[in-house]
Short mmCIF file of N, CA and C in Angstrom, two decimals:
data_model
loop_
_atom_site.label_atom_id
_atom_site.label_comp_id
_atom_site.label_asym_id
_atom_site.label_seq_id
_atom_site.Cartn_x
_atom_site.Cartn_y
_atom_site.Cartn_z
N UNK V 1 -103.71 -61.57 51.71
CA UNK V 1 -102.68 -60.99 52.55
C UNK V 1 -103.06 -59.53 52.81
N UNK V 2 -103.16 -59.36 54.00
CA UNK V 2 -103.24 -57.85 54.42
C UNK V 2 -102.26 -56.47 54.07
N UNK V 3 -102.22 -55.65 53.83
CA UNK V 3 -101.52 -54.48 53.72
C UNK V 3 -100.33 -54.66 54.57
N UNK V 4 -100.43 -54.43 55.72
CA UNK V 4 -99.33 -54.39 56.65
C UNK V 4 -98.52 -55.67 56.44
N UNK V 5 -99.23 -56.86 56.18
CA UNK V 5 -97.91 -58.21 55.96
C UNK V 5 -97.15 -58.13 54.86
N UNK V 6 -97.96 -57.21 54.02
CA UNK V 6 -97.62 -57.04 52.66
C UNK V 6 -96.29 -55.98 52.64
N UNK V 7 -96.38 -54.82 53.46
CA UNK V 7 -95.63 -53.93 53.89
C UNK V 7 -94.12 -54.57 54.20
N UNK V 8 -94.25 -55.36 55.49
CA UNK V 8 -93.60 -56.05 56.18
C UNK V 8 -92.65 -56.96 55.30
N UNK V 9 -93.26 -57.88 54.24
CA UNK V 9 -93.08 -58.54 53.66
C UNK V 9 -91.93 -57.77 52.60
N UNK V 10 -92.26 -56.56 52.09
CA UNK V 10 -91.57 -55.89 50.94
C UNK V 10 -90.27 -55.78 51.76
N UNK V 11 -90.37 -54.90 52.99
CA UNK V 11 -89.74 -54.14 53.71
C UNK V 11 -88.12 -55.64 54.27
N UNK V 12 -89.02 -56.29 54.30
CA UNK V 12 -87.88 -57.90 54.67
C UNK V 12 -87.01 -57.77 53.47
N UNK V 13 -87.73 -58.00 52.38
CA UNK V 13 -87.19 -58.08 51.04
C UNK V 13 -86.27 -57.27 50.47
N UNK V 14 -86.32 -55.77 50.79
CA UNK V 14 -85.51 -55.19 50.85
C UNK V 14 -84.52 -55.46 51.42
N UNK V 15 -84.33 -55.10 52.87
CA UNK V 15 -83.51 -55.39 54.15
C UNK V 15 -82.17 -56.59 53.31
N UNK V 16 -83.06 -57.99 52.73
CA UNK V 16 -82.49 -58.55 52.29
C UNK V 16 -81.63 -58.54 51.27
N UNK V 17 -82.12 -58.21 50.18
CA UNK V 17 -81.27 -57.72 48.97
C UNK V 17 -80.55 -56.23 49.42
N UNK V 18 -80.24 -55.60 50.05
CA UNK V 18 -79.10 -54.25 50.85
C UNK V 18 -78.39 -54.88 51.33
N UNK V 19 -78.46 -56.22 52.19
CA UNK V 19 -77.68 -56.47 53.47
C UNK V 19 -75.91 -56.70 52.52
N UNK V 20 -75.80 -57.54 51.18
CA UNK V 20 -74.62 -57.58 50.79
C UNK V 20 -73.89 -56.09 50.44
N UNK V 21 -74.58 -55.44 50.10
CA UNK V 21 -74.08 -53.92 49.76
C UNK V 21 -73.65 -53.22 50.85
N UNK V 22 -74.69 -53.40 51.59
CA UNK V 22 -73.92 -52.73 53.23
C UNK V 22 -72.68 -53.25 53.90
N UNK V 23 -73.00 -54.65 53.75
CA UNK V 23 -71.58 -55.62 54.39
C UNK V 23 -69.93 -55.43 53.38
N UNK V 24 -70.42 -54.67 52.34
CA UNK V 24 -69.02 -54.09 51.22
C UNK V 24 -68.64 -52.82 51.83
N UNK V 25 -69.53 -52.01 52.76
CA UNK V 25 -69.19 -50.73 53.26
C UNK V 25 -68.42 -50.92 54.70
N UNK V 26 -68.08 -52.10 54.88
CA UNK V 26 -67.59 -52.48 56.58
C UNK V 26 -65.83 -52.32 55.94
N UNK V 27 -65.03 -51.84 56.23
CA UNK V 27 -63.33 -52.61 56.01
C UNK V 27 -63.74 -53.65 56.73
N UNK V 28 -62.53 -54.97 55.83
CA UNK V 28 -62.66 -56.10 56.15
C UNK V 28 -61.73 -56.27 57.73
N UNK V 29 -62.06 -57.32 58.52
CA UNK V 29 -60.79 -57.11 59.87
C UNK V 29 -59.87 -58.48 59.21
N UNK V 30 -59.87 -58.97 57.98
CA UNK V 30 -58.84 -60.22 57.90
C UNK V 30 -57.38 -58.91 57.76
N UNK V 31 -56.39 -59.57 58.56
CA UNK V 31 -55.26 -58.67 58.76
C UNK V 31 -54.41 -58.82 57.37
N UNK V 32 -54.78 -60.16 56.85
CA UNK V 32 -53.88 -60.49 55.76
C UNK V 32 -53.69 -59.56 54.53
N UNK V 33 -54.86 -58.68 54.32
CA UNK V 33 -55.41 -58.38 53.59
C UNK V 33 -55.32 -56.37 53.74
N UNK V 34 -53.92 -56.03 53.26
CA UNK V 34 -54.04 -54.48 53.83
C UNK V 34 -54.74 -53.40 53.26
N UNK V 35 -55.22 -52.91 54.43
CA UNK V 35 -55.58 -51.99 53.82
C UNK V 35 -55.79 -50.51 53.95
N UNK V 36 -55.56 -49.18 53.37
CA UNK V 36 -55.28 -48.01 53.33
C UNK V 36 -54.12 -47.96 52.41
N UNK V 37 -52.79 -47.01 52.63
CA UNK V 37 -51.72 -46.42 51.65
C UNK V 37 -50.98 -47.84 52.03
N UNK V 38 -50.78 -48.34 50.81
CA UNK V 38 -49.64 -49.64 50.70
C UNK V 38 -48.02 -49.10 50.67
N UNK V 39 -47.73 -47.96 50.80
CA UNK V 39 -46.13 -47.50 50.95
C UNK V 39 -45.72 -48.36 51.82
N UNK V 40 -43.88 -48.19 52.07
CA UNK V 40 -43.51 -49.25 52.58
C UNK V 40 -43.49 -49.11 54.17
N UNK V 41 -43.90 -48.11 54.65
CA UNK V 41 -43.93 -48.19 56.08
C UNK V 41 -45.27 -48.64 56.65
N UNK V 42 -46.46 -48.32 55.80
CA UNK V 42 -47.53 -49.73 56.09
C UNK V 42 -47.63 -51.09 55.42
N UNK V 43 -46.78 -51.10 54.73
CA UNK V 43 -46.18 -52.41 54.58
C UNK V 43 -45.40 -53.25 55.34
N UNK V 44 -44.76 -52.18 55.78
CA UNK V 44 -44.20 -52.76 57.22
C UNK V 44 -44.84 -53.52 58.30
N UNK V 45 -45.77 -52.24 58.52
CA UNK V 45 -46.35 -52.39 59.95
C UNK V 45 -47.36 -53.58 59.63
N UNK V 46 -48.25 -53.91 58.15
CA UNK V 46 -49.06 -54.94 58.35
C UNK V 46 -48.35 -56.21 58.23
N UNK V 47 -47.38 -56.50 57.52
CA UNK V 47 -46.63 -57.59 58.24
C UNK V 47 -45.78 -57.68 59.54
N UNK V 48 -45.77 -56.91 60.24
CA UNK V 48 -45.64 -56.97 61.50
C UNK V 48 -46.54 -57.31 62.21
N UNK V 49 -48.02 -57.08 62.04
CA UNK V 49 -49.40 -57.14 62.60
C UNK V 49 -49.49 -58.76 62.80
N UNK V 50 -49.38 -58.95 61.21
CA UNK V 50 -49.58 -60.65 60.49
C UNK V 50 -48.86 -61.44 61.23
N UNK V 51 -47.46 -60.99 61.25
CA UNK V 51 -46.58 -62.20 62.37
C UNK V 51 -46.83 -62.25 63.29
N UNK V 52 -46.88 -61.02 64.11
CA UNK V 52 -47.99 -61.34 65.36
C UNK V 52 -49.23 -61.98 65.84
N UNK V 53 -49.81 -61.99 65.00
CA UNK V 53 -50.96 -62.37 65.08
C UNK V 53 -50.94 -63.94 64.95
N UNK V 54 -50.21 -64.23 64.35
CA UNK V 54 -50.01 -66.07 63.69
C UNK V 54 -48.77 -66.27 64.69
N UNK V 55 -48.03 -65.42 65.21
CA UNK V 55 -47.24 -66.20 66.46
C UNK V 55 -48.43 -66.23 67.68
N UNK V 56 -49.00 -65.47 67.73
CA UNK V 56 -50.10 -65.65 68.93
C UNK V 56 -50.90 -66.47 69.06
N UNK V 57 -50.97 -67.30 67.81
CA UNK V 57 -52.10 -68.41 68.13
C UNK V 57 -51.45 -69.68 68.37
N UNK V 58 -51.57 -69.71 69.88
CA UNK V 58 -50.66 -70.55 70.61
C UNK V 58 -51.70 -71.64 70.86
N UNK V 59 -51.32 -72.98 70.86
CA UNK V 59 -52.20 -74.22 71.33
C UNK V 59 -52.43 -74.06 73.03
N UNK V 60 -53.39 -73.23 73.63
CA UNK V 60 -53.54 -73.62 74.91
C UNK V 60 -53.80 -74.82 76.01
N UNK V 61 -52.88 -74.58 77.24
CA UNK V 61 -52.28 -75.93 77.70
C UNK V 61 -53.31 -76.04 78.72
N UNK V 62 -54.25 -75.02 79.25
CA UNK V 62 -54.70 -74.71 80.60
C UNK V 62 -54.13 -74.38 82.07
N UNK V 63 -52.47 -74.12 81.74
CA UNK V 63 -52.31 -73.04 82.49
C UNK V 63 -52.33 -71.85 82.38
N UNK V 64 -53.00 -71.11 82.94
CA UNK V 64 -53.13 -69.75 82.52
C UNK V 64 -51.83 -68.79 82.95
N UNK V 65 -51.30 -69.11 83.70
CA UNK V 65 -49.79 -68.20 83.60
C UNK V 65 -48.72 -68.72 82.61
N UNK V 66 -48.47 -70.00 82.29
CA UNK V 66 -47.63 -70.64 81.02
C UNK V 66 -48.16 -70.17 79.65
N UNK V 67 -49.47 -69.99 79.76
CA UNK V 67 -49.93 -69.75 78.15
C UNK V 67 -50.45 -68.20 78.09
N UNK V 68 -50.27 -67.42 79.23
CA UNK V 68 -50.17 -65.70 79.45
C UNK V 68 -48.46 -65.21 79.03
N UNK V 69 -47.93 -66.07 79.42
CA UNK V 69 -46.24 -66.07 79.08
C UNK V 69 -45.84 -65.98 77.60
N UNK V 70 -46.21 -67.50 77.24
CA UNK V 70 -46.57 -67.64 75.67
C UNK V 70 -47.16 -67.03 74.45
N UNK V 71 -48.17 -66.39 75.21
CA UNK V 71 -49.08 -65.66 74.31
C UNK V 71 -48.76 -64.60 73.66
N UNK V 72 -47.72 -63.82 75.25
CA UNK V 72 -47.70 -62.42 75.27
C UNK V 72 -46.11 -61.89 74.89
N UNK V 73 -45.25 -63.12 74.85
CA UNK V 73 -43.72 -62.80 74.20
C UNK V 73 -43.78 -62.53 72.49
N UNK V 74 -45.10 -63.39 71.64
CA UNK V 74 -45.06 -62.56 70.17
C UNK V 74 -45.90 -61.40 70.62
N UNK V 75 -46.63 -61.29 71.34
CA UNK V 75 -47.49 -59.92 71.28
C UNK V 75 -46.14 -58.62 71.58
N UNK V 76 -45.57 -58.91 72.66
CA UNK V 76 -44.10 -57.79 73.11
C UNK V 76 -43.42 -57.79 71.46
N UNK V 77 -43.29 -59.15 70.89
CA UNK V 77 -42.26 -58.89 69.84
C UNK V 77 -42.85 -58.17 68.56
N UNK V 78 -43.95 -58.14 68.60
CA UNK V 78 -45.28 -57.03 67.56
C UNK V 78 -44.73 -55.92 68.31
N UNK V 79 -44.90 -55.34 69.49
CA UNK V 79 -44.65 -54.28 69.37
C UNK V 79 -43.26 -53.88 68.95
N UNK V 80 -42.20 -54.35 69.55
CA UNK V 80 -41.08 -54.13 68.94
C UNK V 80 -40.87 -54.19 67.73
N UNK V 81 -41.60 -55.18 67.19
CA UNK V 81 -41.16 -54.38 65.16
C UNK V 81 -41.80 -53.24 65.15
N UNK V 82 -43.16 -52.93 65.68
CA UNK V 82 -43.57 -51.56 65.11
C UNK V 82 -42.73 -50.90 65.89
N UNK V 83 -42.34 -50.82 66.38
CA UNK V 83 -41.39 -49.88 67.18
C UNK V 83 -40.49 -49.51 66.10
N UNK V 84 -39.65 -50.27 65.68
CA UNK V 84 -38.50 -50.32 64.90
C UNK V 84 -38.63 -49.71 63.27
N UNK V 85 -40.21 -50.19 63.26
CA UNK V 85 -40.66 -49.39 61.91
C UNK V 85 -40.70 -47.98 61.82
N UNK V 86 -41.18 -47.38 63.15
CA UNK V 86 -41.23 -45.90 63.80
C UNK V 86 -39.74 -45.81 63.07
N UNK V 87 -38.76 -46.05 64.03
CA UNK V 87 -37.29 -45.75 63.49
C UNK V 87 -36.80 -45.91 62.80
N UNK V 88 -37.37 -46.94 61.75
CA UNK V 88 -36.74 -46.71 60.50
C UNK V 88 -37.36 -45.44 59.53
N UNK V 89 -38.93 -45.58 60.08
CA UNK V 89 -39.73 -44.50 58.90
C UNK V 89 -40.39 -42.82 59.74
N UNK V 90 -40.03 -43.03 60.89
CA UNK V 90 -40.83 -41.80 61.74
C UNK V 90 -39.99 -40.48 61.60
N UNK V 91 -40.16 -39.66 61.72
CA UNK V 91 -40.04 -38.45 61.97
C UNK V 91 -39.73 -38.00 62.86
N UNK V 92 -40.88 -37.79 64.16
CA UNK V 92 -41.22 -37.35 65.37
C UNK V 92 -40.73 -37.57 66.16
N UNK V 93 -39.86 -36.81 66.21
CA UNK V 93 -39.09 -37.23 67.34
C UNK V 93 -39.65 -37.92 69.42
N UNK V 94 -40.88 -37.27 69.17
CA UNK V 94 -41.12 -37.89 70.49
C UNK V 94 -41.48 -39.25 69.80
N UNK V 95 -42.30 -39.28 69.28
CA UNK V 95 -42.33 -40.21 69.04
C UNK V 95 -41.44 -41.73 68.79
N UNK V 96 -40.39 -41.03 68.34
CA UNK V 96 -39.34 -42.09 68.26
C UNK V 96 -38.74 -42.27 69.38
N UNK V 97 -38.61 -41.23 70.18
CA UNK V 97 -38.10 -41.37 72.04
C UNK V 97 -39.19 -42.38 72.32
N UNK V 98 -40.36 -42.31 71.93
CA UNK V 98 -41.28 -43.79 72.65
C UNK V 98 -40.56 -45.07 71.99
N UNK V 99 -40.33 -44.67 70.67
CA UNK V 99 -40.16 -46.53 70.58
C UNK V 99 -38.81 -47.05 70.93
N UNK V 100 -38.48 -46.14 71.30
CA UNK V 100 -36.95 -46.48 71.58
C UNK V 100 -37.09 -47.13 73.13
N UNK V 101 -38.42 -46.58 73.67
CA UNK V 101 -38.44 -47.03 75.07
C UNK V 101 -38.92 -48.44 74.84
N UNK V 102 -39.95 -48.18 74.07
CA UNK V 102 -41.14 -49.38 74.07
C UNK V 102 -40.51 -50.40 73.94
N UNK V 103 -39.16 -50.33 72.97
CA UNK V 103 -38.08 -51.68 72.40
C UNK V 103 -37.18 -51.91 73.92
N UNK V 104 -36.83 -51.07 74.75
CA UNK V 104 -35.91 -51.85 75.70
C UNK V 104 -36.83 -52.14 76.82
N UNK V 105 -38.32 -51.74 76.78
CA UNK V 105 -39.17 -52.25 78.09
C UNK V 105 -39.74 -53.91 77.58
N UNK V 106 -40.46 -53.47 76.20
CA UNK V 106 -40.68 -54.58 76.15
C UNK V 106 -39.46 -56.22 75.83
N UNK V 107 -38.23 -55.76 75.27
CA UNK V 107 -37.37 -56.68 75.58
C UNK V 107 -36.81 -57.43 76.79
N UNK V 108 -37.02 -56.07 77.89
CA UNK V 108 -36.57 -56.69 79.00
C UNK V 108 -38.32 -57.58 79.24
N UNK V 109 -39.04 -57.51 79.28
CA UNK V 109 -40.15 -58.19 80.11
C UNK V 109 -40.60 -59.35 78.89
N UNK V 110 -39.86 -59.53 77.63
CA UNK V 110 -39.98 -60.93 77.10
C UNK V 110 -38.82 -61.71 77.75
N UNK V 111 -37.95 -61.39 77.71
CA UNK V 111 -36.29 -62.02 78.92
C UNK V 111 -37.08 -62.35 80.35
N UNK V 112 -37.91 -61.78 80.73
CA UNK V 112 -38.37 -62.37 82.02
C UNK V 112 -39.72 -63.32 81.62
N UNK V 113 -40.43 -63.55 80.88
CA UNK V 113 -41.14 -64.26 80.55
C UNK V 113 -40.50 -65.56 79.76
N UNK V 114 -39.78 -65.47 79.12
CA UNK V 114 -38.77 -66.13 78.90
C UNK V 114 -38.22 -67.02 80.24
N UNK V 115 -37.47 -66.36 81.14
CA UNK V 115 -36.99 -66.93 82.29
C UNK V 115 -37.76 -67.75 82.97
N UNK V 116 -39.05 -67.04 83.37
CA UNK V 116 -40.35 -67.49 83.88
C UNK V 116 -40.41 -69.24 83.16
N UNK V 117 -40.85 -69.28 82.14
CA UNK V 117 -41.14 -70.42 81.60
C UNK V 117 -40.11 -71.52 81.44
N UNK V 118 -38.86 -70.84 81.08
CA UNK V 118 -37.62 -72.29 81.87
C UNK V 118 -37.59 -72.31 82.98
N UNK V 119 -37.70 -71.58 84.05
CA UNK V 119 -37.60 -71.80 85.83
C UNK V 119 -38.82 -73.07 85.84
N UNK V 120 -39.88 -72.63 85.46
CA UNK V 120 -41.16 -73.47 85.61
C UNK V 120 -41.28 -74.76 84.56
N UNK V 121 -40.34 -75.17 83.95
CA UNK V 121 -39.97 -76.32 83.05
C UNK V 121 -41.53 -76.33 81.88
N UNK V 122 -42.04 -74.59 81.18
CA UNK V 122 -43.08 -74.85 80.27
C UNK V 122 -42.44 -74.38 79.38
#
């Protein structure tokens, strides 16, 4: 074996035995699983994330406006809990002027998605 395959060869070997150590330096993206300060206002918000996320996985029908409807009334209702978490745990006042909006915009446009899908019998 030549130098350079030999090189090559180590250099793989390495690469290989790092790759699990490096993949421990990624945060994980499973939502189930929180992570940063566990107090109760990110406790909040990651089970808010979680229900969202598991109401969103909707069985698609292949209409794409019935299952844009579907998809997107738990996604509106994610935001509205974090919204609500703002107000129970925020401070900031602008900030809380947003979620106060975010909760009556996005309520009204799940009521019309809502409507949408009984007018259209989905």
């Amino acid at each position: 074996m030549t130098i350079s395959k030999s090189i090559i060869l180590a250099g793989a070997f390495a690469l290989f035995l790092a790759i699990p150590a490096l993949a421990q330096d990624k945060p994980s993206m499973d939502m189930s699983k929180p992570m940063g300060d566990q107090g109760a206002s990110s406790k909040a918000y990651n089970d808010a994330m979680g229900k969202m996320h598991q109401d969103m996985m909707i069985t698609y029908s292949g209409d794409a406006d019935a299952d844009f409807a579907r998809s997107m009334i738990p996604h509106h209702q994610g935001a509205i809990d974090m919204a609500k978490i703002e107000l129970k745990y925020g401070k900031d006042p602008v900030l809380r002027k947003l979620a106060k909006a975010v909760i009556t915009a996005q309520e009204a446009e799940i009521k019309e998605m809502n409507a949408w899908l009984k007018k259209h019998g989905k």
